[in-house]
Short mmCIF file of C-alpha atoms and ligand atoms in Angstrom, two decimals:
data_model
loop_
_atom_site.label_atom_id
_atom_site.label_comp_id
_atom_site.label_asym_id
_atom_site.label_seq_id
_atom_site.Cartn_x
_atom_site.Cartn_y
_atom_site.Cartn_z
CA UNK T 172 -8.64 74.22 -76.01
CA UNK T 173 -9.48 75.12 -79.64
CA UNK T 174 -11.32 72.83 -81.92
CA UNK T 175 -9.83 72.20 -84.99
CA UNK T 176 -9.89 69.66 -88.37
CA UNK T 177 -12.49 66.13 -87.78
CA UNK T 178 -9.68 63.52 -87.70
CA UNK T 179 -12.40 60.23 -87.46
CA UNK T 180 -15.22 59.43 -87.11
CA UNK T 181 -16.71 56.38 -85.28
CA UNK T 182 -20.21 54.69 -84.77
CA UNK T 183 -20.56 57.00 -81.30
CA UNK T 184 -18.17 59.73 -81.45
CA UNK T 185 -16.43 61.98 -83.55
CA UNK T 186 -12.78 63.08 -83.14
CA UNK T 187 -11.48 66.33 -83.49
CA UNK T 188 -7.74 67.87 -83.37
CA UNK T 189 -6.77 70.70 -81.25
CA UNK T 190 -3.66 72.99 -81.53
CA UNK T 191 -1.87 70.87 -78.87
CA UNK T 192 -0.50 67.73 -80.93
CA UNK T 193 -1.19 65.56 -77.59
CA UNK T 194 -4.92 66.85 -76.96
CA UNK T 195 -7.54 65.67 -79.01
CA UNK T 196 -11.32 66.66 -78.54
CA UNK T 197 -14.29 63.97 -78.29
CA UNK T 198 -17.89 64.61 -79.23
CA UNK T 199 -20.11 61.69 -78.50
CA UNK T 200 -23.39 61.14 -80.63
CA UNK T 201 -26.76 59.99 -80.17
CA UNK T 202 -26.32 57.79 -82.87
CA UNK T 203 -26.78 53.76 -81.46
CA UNK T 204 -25.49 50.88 -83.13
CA UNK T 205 -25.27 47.37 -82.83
CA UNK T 206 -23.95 43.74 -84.03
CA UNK T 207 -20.98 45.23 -85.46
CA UNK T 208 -23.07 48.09 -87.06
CA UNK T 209 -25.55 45.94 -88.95
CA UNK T 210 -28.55 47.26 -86.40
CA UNK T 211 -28.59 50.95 -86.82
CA UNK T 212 -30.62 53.22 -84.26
CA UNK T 213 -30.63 57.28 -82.46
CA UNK T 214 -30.97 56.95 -78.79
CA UNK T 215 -32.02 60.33 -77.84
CA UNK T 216 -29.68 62.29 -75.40
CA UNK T 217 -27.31 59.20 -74.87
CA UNK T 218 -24.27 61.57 -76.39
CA UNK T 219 -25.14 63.88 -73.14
CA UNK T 220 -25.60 61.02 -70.62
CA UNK T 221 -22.41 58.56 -71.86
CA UNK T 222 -20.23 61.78 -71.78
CA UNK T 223 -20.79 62.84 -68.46
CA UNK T 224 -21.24 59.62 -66.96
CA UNK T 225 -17.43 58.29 -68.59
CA UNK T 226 -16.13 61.50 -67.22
CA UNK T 227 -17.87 61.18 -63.83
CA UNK T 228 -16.38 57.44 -63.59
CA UNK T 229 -12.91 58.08 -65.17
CA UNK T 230 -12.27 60.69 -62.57
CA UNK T 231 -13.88 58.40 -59.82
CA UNK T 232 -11.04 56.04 -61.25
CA UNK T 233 -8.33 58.03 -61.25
CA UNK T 234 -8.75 59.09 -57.22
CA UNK T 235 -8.24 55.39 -56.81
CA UNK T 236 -5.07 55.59 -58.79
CA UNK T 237 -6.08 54.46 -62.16
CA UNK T 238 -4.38 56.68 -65.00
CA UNK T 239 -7.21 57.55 -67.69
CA UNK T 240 -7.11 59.53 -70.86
CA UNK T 241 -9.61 62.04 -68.82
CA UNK T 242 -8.70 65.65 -69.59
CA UNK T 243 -11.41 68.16 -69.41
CA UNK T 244 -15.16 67.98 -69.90
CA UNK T 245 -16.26 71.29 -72.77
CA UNK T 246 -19.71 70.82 -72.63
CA UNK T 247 -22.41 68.54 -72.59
CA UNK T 248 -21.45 66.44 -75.35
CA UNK T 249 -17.28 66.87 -75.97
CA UNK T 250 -14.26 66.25 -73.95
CA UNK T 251 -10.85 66.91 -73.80
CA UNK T 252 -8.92 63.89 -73.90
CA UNK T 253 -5.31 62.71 -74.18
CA UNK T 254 -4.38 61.75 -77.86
CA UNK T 255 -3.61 58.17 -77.26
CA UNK T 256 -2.68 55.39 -79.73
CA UNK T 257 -5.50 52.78 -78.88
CA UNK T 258 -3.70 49.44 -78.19
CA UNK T 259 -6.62 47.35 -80.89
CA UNK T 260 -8.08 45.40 -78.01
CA UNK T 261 -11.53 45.32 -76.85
CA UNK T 262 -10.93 43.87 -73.35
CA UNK T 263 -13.49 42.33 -71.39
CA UNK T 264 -14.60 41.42 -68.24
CA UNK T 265 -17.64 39.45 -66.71
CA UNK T 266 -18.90 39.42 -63.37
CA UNK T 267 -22.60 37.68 -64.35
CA UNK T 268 -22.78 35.12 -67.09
CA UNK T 269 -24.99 37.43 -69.63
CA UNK T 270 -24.48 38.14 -74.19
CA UNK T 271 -21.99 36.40 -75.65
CA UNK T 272 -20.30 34.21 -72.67
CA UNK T 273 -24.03 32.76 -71.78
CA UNK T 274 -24.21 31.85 -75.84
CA UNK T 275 -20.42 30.54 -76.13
CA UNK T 276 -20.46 28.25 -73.22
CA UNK T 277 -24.25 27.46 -72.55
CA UNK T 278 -24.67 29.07 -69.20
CA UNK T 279 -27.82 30.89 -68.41
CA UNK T 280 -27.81 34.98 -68.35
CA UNK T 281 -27.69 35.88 -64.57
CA UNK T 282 -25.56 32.76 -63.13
CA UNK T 283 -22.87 34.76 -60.71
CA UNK T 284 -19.49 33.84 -62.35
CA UNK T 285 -16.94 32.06 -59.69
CA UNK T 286 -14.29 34.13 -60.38
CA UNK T 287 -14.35 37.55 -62.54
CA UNK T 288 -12.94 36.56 -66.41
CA UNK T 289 -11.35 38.70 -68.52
CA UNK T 290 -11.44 38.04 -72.37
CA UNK T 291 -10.11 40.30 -75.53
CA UNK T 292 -11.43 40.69 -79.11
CA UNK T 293 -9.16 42.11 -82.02
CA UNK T 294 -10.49 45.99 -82.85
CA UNK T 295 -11.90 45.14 -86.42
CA UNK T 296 -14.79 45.80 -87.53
CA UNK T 297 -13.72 44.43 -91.12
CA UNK T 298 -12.92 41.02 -89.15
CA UNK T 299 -16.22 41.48 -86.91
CA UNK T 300 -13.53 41.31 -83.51
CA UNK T 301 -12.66 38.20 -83.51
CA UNK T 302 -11.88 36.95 -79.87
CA UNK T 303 -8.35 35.71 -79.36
CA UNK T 304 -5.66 35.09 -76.58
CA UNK T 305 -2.68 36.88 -75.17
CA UNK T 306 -0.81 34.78 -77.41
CA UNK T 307 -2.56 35.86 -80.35
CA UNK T 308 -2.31 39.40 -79.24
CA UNK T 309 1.43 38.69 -79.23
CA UNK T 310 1.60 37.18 -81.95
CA UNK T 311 0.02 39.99 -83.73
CA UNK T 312 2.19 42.32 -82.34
CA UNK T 313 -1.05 44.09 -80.91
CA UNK T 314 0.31 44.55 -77.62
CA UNK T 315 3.78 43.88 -75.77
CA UNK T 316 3.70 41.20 -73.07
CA UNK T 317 4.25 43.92 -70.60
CA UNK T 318 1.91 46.27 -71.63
CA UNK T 319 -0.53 42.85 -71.67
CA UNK T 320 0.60 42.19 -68.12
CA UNK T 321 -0.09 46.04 -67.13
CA UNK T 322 -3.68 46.19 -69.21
CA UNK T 323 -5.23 43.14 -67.50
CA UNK T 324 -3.98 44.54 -64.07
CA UNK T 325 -5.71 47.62 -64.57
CA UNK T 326 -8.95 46.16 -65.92
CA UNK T 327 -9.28 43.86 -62.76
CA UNK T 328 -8.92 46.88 -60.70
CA UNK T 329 -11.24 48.89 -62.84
CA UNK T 330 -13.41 45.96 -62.02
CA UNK T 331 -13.07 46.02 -58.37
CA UNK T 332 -13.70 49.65 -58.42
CA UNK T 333 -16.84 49.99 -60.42
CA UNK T 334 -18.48 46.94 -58.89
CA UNK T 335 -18.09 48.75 -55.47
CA UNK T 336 -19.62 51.59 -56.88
CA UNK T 337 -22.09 50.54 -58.49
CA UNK T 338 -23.46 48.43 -55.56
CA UNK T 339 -23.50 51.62 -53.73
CA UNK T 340 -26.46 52.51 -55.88
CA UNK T 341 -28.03 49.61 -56.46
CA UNK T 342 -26.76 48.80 -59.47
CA UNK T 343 -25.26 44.90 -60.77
CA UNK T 344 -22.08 45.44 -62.58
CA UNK T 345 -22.35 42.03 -64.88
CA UNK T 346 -20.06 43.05 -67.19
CA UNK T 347 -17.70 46.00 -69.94
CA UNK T 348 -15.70 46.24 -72.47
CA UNK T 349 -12.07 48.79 -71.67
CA UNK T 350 -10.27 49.87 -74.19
CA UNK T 351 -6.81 51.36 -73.67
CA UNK T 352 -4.46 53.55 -75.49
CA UNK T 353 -0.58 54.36 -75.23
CA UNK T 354 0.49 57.99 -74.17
CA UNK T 355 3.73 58.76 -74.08
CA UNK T 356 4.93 55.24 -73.58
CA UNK T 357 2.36 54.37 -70.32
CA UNK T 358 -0.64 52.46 -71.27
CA UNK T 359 -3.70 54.64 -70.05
CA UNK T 360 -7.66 53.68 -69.96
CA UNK T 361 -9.73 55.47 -72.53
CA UNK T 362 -12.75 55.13 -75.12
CA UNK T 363 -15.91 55.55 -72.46
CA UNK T 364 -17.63 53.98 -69.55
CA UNK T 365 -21.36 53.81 -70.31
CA UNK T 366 -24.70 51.90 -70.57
CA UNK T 367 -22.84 51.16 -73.98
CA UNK T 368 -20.00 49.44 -72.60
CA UNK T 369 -21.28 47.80 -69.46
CA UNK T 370 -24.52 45.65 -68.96
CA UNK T 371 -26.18 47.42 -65.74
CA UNK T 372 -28.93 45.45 -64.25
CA UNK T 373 -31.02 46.49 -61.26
CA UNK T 374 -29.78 45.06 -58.10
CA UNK T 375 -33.50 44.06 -56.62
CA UNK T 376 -35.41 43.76 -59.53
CA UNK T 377 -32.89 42.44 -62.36
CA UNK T 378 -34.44 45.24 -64.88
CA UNK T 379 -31.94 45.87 -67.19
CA UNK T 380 -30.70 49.30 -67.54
CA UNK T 381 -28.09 49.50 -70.48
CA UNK T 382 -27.44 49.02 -74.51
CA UNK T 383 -29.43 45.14 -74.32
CA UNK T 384 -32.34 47.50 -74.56
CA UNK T 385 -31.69 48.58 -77.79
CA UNK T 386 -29.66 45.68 -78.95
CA UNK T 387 -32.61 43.12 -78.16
CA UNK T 388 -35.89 45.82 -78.75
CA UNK T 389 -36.94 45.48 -75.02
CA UNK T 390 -38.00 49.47 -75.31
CA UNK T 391 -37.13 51.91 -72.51
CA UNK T 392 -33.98 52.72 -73.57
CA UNK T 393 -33.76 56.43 -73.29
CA UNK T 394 -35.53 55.57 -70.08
CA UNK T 395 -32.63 53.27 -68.77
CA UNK T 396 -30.02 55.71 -69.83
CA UNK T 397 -31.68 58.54 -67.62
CA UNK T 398 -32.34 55.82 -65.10
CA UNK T 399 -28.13 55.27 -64.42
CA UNK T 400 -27.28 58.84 -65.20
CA UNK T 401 -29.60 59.77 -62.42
CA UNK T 402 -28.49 57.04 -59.52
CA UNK T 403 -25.12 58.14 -60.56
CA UNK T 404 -25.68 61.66 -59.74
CA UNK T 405 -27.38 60.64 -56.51
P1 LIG M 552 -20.97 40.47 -75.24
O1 LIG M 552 -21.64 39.63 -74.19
O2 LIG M 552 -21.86 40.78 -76.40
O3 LIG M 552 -19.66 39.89 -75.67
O4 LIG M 552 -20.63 41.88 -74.56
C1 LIG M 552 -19.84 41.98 -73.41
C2 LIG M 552 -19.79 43.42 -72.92
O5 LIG M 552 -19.09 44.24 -73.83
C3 LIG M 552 -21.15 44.09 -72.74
O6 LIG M 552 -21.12 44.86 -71.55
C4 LIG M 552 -21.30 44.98 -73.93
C5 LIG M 552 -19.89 45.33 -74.29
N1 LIG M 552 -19.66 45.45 -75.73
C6 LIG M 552 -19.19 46.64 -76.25
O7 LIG M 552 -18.97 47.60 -75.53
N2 LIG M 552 -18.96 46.71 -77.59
C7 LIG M 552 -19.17 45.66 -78.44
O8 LIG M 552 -18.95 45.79 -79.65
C8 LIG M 552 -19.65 44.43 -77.88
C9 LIG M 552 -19.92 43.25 -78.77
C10 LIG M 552 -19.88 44.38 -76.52
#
């Protein structure tokens, strides 16, 4: 696939068309931000290590019958993907209380949850995403009950999925933010799967091995990026 005209560019990857209208071409950055872009920081190689790692777990998704936006890797740091409209939800789910959800409702980083949550933000940056309901979403005409319905079926699988795997290599899944996109009418998972998006802690020793590094100057970040990219690939 041919690389054509930059059509965005984000706070970890840039966007580029392709001569197939339904193809678009990812390149993810080093580039690290945080708290809606007011903490601004380069996280050496993490382009490399969240590209392959989202393709490595979007394909591991889609042999358990997940559709994805998962084309074609290029090379180490750009991907083929589908050109999907992104529904504006950041849509989360918690295993572990940890971030936000220990702040919100006062309960201490590393208390198991009873039941996995799920929880969306509106995709604004000018509004700081705002967390709301499914009847805001509706009411916003950000999503279609049905496609709401089909989104948080597909997260709670995702959940299921990447929990099991991640276990596998001793790895705590405590919680990620999804985003999905609409292609072609079917609601498919895209954006990435990385120590970005996920909070990875070490199944023994609690060490954690994702973006809190960087977000909270703990250090060791390249370090904890290698560190997943590395159990991943056995
Ligand atoms: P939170 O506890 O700060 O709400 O974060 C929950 C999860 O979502 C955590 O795994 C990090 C991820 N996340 C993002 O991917 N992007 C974001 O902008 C934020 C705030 C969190």
């Amino acid at each position: 696939m041919e690389k054509r005209e930059q059509l965005y560019e984000g706070k970890a990857k840039k966007v580029f068309a392709t001569e197939n209208p339904d193809y678009v071409i990812v390149s993810y950055k080093d580039d690290a931000t945080a708290f809606n872009g007011k903490k601004k920081g380069t996280i050496e190689g993490k382009g490399v290590i969240n590209n392959t790692m989202s393709n490595m777990m979007f394909r591991y998704l889609e042999t358990k019958g997940v559709k994805t936006h998962f084309e074609e890797q290029l090379s180490e740091r750009e991907t083929v993907v589908k050109k999907v409209e992104i529904v504006p939800l950041e849509v989360i789910i918690r295993n572990v209380a940890a971030g936000s959800f220990s702040k919100h409702y006062g309960v201490p980083e590393g208390k198991v949850l009873a039941a996995p949550t799920i929880e969306f933000s509106y995709k604004s940056d000018a509004l700081d995403d705002p967390l709301l309901n499914e009847y805001h979403a509706l009411a916003l005409e950000l999503a279609t009950k049905e496609e709401i319905e089909t989104i948080k079926a597909m997260a709670f699988k995702v959940n299921d999925e990447l929990k099991a795997f991640f276990k596998g290599i001793g790895i705590d899944l405590i919680d990620f933010k999804l985003e999905f996109g609409r292609f072609h009418g079917e609601i498919v998972l895209a954006d990435e799967i990385s120590p970005d998006t996920c909070r990875f802690w070490d199944s023994v020793t609690h060490e954690k091995l994702d973006k809190d590094r960087f977000r909270r100057d703990l250090g060791g970040v390249e370090d904890a990026y290698s560190e997943i990219f590395k159990r991943i690939n056995g």
